Coordinates of C-alpha atoms and ligand atoms in Angstrom, one line a residue:
M25 CA -5.9 -18.8 -6.3
T26 CA -6.9 -15.6 -8.0
G27 CA -5.2 -15.3 -11.4
T28 CA -4.1 -18.9 -11.6
R29 CA -4.8 -21.3 -14.4
S30 CA -6.0 -24.8 -13.7
V31 CA -6.7 -27.9 -15.8
V32 CA -9.1 -30.6 -14.6
T33 CA -9.2 -33.9 -16.4
G34 CA -12.7 -35.5 -16.3
G35 CA -14.0 -32.0 -15.7
S36 CA -17.2 -32.7 -17.5
S37 CA -18.9 -34.8 -14.8
G38 CA -19.1 -35.7 -11.1
I39 CA -16.1 -34.9 -8.9
G40 CA -14.2 -33.2 -11.8
L41 CA -17.0 -30.9 -12.7
A42 CA -17.6 -30.0 -9.0
T43 CA -13.8 -29.4 -8.6
A44 CA -13.6 -27.3 -11.8
R45 CA -16.5 -25.2 -10.5
A46 CA -15.0 -24.9 -7.0
L47 CA -11.6 -23.8 -8.4
A48 CA -13.3 -21.3 -10.6
R49 CA -15.2 -19.9 -7.6
A50 CA -11.9 -19.5 -5.8
G51 CA -10.6 -17.4 -8.7
S52 CA -8.8 -19.8 -11.0
R53 CA -9.4 -20.0 -14.8
V54 CA -10.2 -23.6 -15.4
D55 CA -9.9 -25.7 -18.6
V56 CA -11.8 -28.9 -18.5
V57 CA -10.7 -32.1 -20.2
G58 CA -13.1 -34.9 -21.2
R59 CA -14.8 -36.7 -24.0
D60 CA -18.5 -35.6 -24.1
P61 CA -18.5 -32.3 -26.1
E62 CA -21.9 -31.1 -24.8
R63 CA -21.1 -31.6 -21.1
L64 CA -17.6 -30.2 -21.7
R65 CA -19.0 -27.0 -23.2
A66 CA -21.4 -26.5 -20.4
A67 CA -18.6 -27.1 -17.8
A68 CA -16.3 -24.6 -19.6
A69 CA -19.1 -22.0 -19.7
D70 CA -19.3 -22.4 -15.9
T71 CA -15.6 -22.1 -15.3
G72 CA -14.6 -19.5 -17.8
G73 CA -12.0 -21.8 -19.3
E74 CA -11.6 -23.9 -22.4
A75 CA -13.3 -27.2 -23.2
L76 CA -10.6 -29.7 -24.3
Q77 CA -12.1 -32.7 -26.0
V78 CA -9.6 -35.6 -25.4
D79 CA -10.1 -39.3 -25.1
L80 CA -7.4 -40.3 -22.7
T81 CA -7.4 -43.9 -24.0
A82 CA -6.2 -42.7 -27.4
A83 CA -2.4 -42.4 -27.5
A84 CA -2.4 -39.6 -30.2
Q85 CA -4.9 -37.5 -28.2
R86 CA -3.0 -38.0 -24.9
A87 CA 0.1 -36.9 -26.7
G88 CA -1.7 -33.8 -28.1
L89 CA -2.8 -32.8 -24.6
A90 CA 0.7 -33.5 -23.2
E91 CA 2.2 -31.2 -25.8
R92 CA -0.3 -28.4 -24.9
L93 CA 0.4 -28.8 -21.2
A94 CA 4.2 -28.7 -21.8
A95 CA 3.8 -25.5 -23.8
R96 CA 1.3 -23.8 -21.5
P97 CA 1.8 -25.3 -18.1
P98 CA -1.1 -24.6 -15.7
D99 CA -0.5 -23.6 -12.1
I100 CA -2.8 -26.5 -11.0
L101 CA -3.3 -29.8 -12.8
V102 CA -6.0 -32.1 -11.4
H103 CA -5.8 -35.7 -12.6
N104 CA -9.3 -36.8 -12.0
A105 CA -10.5 -38.6 -15.1
G106 CA -11.1 -42.2 -14.3
R107 CA -13.3 -45.2 -15.0
G108 CA -14.3 -48.2 -13.0
L109 CA -14.2 -52.0 -13.6
V110 CA -16.3 -54.5 -11.8
A111 CA -15.4 -58.1 -12.4
D112 CA -14.9 -61.3 -10.4
A113 CA -11.3 -62.2 -10.2
T114 CA -12.1 -65.4 -12.2
A115 CA -13.7 -63.4 -15.1
A116 CA -11.8 -63.6 -18.3
D117 CA -10.9 -60.1 -19.6
T118 CA -10.7 -59.7 -23.4
G119 CA -8.0 -57.2 -22.8
Q120 CA -10.0 -54.1 -23.8
G121 CA -11.6 -53.3 -20.4
L122 CA -8.3 -53.7 -18.6
T123 CA -6.3 -51.7 -21.2
A124 CA -8.8 -48.8 -21.1
L125 CA -8.8 -48.9 -17.3
L126 CA -5.0 -48.7 -17.0
E127 CA -4.6 -46.1 -19.8
T128 CA -7.2 -43.7 -18.2
N129 CA -6.4 -44.3 -14.6
V130 CA -2.6 -44.7 -14.7
R131 CA -1.0 -44.1 -18.0
A132 CA -2.6 -40.7 -18.8
P133 CA -1.8 -39.1 -15.4
V134 CA 1.8 -40.4 -15.5
E135 CA 2.3 -39.1 -19.1
L136 CA 0.7 -35.8 -18.5
T137 CA 2.7 -35.3 -15.4
T138 CA 5.9 -36.1 -17.2
A139 CA 4.9 -33.5 -19.9
V140 CA 4.1 -30.7 -17.4
L141 CA 6.7 -31.2 -14.7
P142 CA 9.8 -29.7 -16.4
A143 CA 8.1 -26.4 -16.8
M144 CA 6.7 -26.5 -13.2
L145 CA 10.2 -27.3 -11.9
A146 CA 11.8 -24.6 -14.0
R147 CA 9.6 -21.9 -12.5
G148 CA 9.8 -23.5 -9.0
R149 CA 6.0 -23.8 -8.5
G150 CA 3.0 -25.8 -9.4
H151 CA 0.4 -28.1 -7.9
L152 CA -0.4 -31.6 -9.1
V153 CA -3.5 -33.3 -7.7
F154 CA -4.3 -37.0 -8.1
V155 CA -7.8 -38.3 -7.5
G156 CA -7.2 -41.8 -6.1
S157 CA -9.7 -43.9 -4.3
I158 CA -10.3 -45.7 -1.0
A159 CA -10.5 -48.9 -3.1
G160 CA -6.8 -48.3 -3.9
V161 CA -5.9 -48.2 -0.2
L162 CA -8.1 -51.0 1.1
G163 CA -8.7 -53.3 -1.9
V164 CA -12.3 -54.1 -2.8
A165 CA -13.8 -57.5 -3.7
H166 CA -14.9 -57.8 -7.3
E167 CA -13.0 -54.5 -8.2
S168 CA -9.5 -55.7 -7.7
A169 CA -8.2 -54.4 -11.0
Y170 CA -9.8 -51.0 -10.5
A171 CA -8.4 -50.9 -6.9
A172 CA -4.9 -51.8 -8.3
S173 CA -5.1 -49.0 -10.9
K174 CA -5.8 -46.5 -8.1
A175 CA -3.1 -48.0 -5.8
A176 CA -0.7 -47.6 -8.7
L177 CA -1.7 -43.9 -9.2
M178 CA -1.4 -43.1 -5.5
T179 CA 1.9 -44.8 -5.1
Y180 CA 3.2 -42.9 -8.2
A181 CA 2.0 -39.7 -6.6
A182 CA 3.8 -40.6 -3.3
G183 CA 7.1 -41.1 -5.1
L184 CA 6.6 -38.0 -7.2
A185 CA 5.9 -35.9 -4.1
A186 CA 9.1 -37.0 -2.4
E187 CA 11.0 -36.1 -5.6
V188 CA 9.7 -32.7 -6.2
R189 CA 8.5 -31.1 -3.0
S190 CA 11.8 -29.4 -2.2
R191 CA 11.8 -27.9 -5.7
G192 CA 8.5 -26.0 -5.2
V193 CA 6.0 -28.4 -6.8
V194 CA 3.3 -29.7 -4.5
V195 CA 1.6 -33.1 -4.9
T196 CA -1.8 -33.8 -3.3
V197 CA -3.6 -37.1 -3.3
V198 CA -7.3 -37.2 -2.8
V199 CA -8.8 -40.4 -1.5
P200 CA -12.6 -40.4 -1.9
G201 CA -14.9 -43.0 -0.5
V202 CA -18.3 -43.5 -2.2
V203 CA -19.3 -40.4 -4.1
D204 CA -22.7 -39.7 -5.7
T205 CA -21.8 -39.4 -9.3
P206 CA -22.6 -41.2 -12.6
F207 CA -19.4 -43.3 -12.1
F208 CA -21.4 -46.4 -11.0
E209 CA -23.9 -46.4 -13.8
R210 CA -21.1 -45.9 -16.3
R211 CA -19.1 -48.9 -15.0
G212 CA -22.3 -50.9 -15.5
A213 CA -22.9 -51.7 -11.9
P214 CA -25.0 -49.3 -9.9
Y215 CA -24.1 -48.6 -6.2
D216 CA -26.7 -50.5 -4.3
R217 CA -25.3 -50.7 -0.7
V218 CA -27.0 -49.0 2.2
F219 CA -23.7 -48.2 3.9
P220 CA -21.5 -46.3 3.4
R221 CA -23.8 -43.6 2.1
P222 CA -22.4 -41.7 -0.9
V223 CA -21.2 -38.2 -0.3
P224 CA -21.9 -35.3 -2.7
P225 CA -19.2 -34.5 -5.2
A226 CA -19.2 -30.9 -4.0
L227 CA -17.8 -32.1 -0.7
V228 CA -14.9 -33.8 -2.4
A229 CA -14.3 -30.7 -4.4
E230 CA -14.4 -28.4 -1.4
R231 CA -11.8 -30.6 0.5
L232 CA -9.6 -30.8 -2.6
V233 CA -9.5 -27.0 -3.1
E234 CA -8.8 -26.6 0.6
A235 CA -5.9 -29.1 0.3
V236 CA -4.5 -27.1 -2.6
L237 CA -4.8 -23.8 -0.7
H238 CA -3.0 -25.4 2.3
D239 CA -0.5 -27.6 0.4
R240 CA -1.8 -30.8 2.0
A241 CA -0.2 -34.1 0.9
T242 CA -3.3 -36.3 1.4
V243 CA -7.0 -35.7 1.9
V244 CA -9.5 -38.5 2.8
V245 CA -13.2 -37.8 2.1
P246 CA -15.2 -38.5 4.2
R247 CA -12.8 -38.2 7.2
W248 CA -14.2 -41.3 9.0
L249 CA -12.5 -43.5 6.3
H250 CA -9.2 -42.9 8.3
L251 CA -10.7 -45.6 10.6
P252 CA -10.7 -48.5 8.2
I253 CA -7.4 -47.3 6.8
A254 CA -5.8 -47.4 10.2
L255 CA -7.5 -50.7 11.1
R256 CA -6.2 -52.4 8.0
A257 CA -2.6 -51.1 8.7
L258 CA -2.6 -52.2 12.3
A259 CA -4.6 -55.4 12.2
P260 CA -4.7 -56.7 8.6
G261 CA -6.0 -60.2 9.6
L262 CA -9.0 -58.7 11.5
Y263 CA -9.6 -56.2 8.7
L264 CA -9.8 -59.1 6.1
R265 CA -12.2 -61.0 8.3
L266 CA -14.5 -57.9 8.6
A267 CA -14.2 -57.2 4.9
T268 CA -15.0 -60.7 4.0
R269 CA -18.1 -60.7 6.3
F270 CA -19.4 -57.2 5.5
G271 CA -18.0 -56.5 2.0
Ligands
NAP318 N1 -17.7 -41.9 -7.6 C1 -17.0 -42.5 -6.6 O1 -17.6 -43.1 -5.7 C2 -15.5 -42.4 -6.7 C3 -14.9 -42.9 -5.5 C4 -13.5 -42.9 -5.5 C5 -12.8 -42.4 -6.5 N2 -13.4 -41.9 -7.6 C6 -12.6 -41.4 -8.8 O2 -13.0 -40.1 -9.0 C7 -12.7 -39.8 -10.4 C8 -13.9 -39.1 -11.0 O3 -15.0 -40.0 -11.0 P1 -16.5 -39.6 -10.9 O4 -17.1 -40.3 -9.8 O5 -16.7 -38.1 -10.9 O6 -17.1 -40.3 -12.2 P2 -17.8 -39.7 -13.5 O7 -18.9 -38.8 -13.1 O8 -18.1 -40.8 -14.3 O9 -16.7 -38.8 -14.2 C9 -15.6 -39.3 -14.8 C10 -14.9 -38.3 -15.6 O10 -13.8 -38.9 -16.2 C11 -13.8 -38.6 -17.7 N3 -13.2 -39.6 -18.4 C12 -13.5 -41.0 -18.3 N4 -12.8 -41.7 -19.2 C13 -12.2 -40.7 -20.0 C14 -11.4 -40.8 -21.1 N5 -11.0 -42.0 -21.7 N6 -10.8 -39.7 -21.6 C15 -11.2 -38.5 -21.1 N7 -12.0 -38.3 -20.0 C16 -12.5 -39.5 -19.5 C17 -15.3 -38.4 -18.0 O11 -15.4 -37.6 -19.1 P3 -16.6 -37.8 -20.2 O12 -17.9 -37.7 -19.3 O13 -16.5 -36.5 -21.1 O14 -16.5 -39.0 -20.9 C18 -15.8 -37.7 -16.7 O15 -15.7 -36.4 -16.8 C19 -12.3 -41.1 -11.0 O16 -10.9 -41.1 -11.2 C20 -12.8 -42.1 -10.1 O17 -12.1 -43.3 -10.2 C21 -14.8 -41.9 -7.7

């Protein structure tokens, strides 16, 4: 990790901030991408990298970041920026919420990967990390569009991994459960369940960095979430009955 350069999108808050700090502690020079200039500056001061103020829902700003990444490809690119969307399946969407969701959670990581990949392939190394969500694996009531955006991201990463692994570029998908960050306040629906208890963002960051160091394809945090994943795969009917009953 020492001497590497990393870029973390959404590095100004929550999981991204914890990840940027963990990568910096491991010896990487980390640039952070986000919107809030104050929090970005504070994050960059922690990581010794640059604060890149980019709104990933703005096409021109995405293109600017893509150009920069293509010209100066990092060793590690963490696609972490994301937003939630809580809405009943019957709720009419004016289009804006859904568009911002898909642009931030899907379009930006795909476009930025497309920009950086040729240089990574040319030098035969590079690491792309995608922060997905357990919602994208299991599906969650009242969050179906958010879950679908994360499923799209993780499926994209799976295809990408198969395409580039033999050419030296490693892809890691991180699948967090509930994490204690401002994510819930920001989506306008605080997390109010007793179970599962949120895990600290530092734990996700620690497992993410470990996964990069060991070239792991997938990491699920916390580990017990492998249980519902396996149950849904093996007994989808039973899983649906339990999910309907317990949420
Ligand atoms: N918290 C959870 O329970 C949980 C669970 C599973 C997966 N995740 C995923 O983990 C990732 C990080 O979420 P978090 O929990 O750390 O939430 P968070 O604290 O709200 O952080 C979200 C980050 O994404 C950035 N971001 C959002 N929209 C952006 C945009 N349009 N342009 C640029 N940056 C943007 C934010 O930047 P600014 O603050 O500068 O706007 C912030 O740094 C997300 O992809 C989320 O879906 C979270």
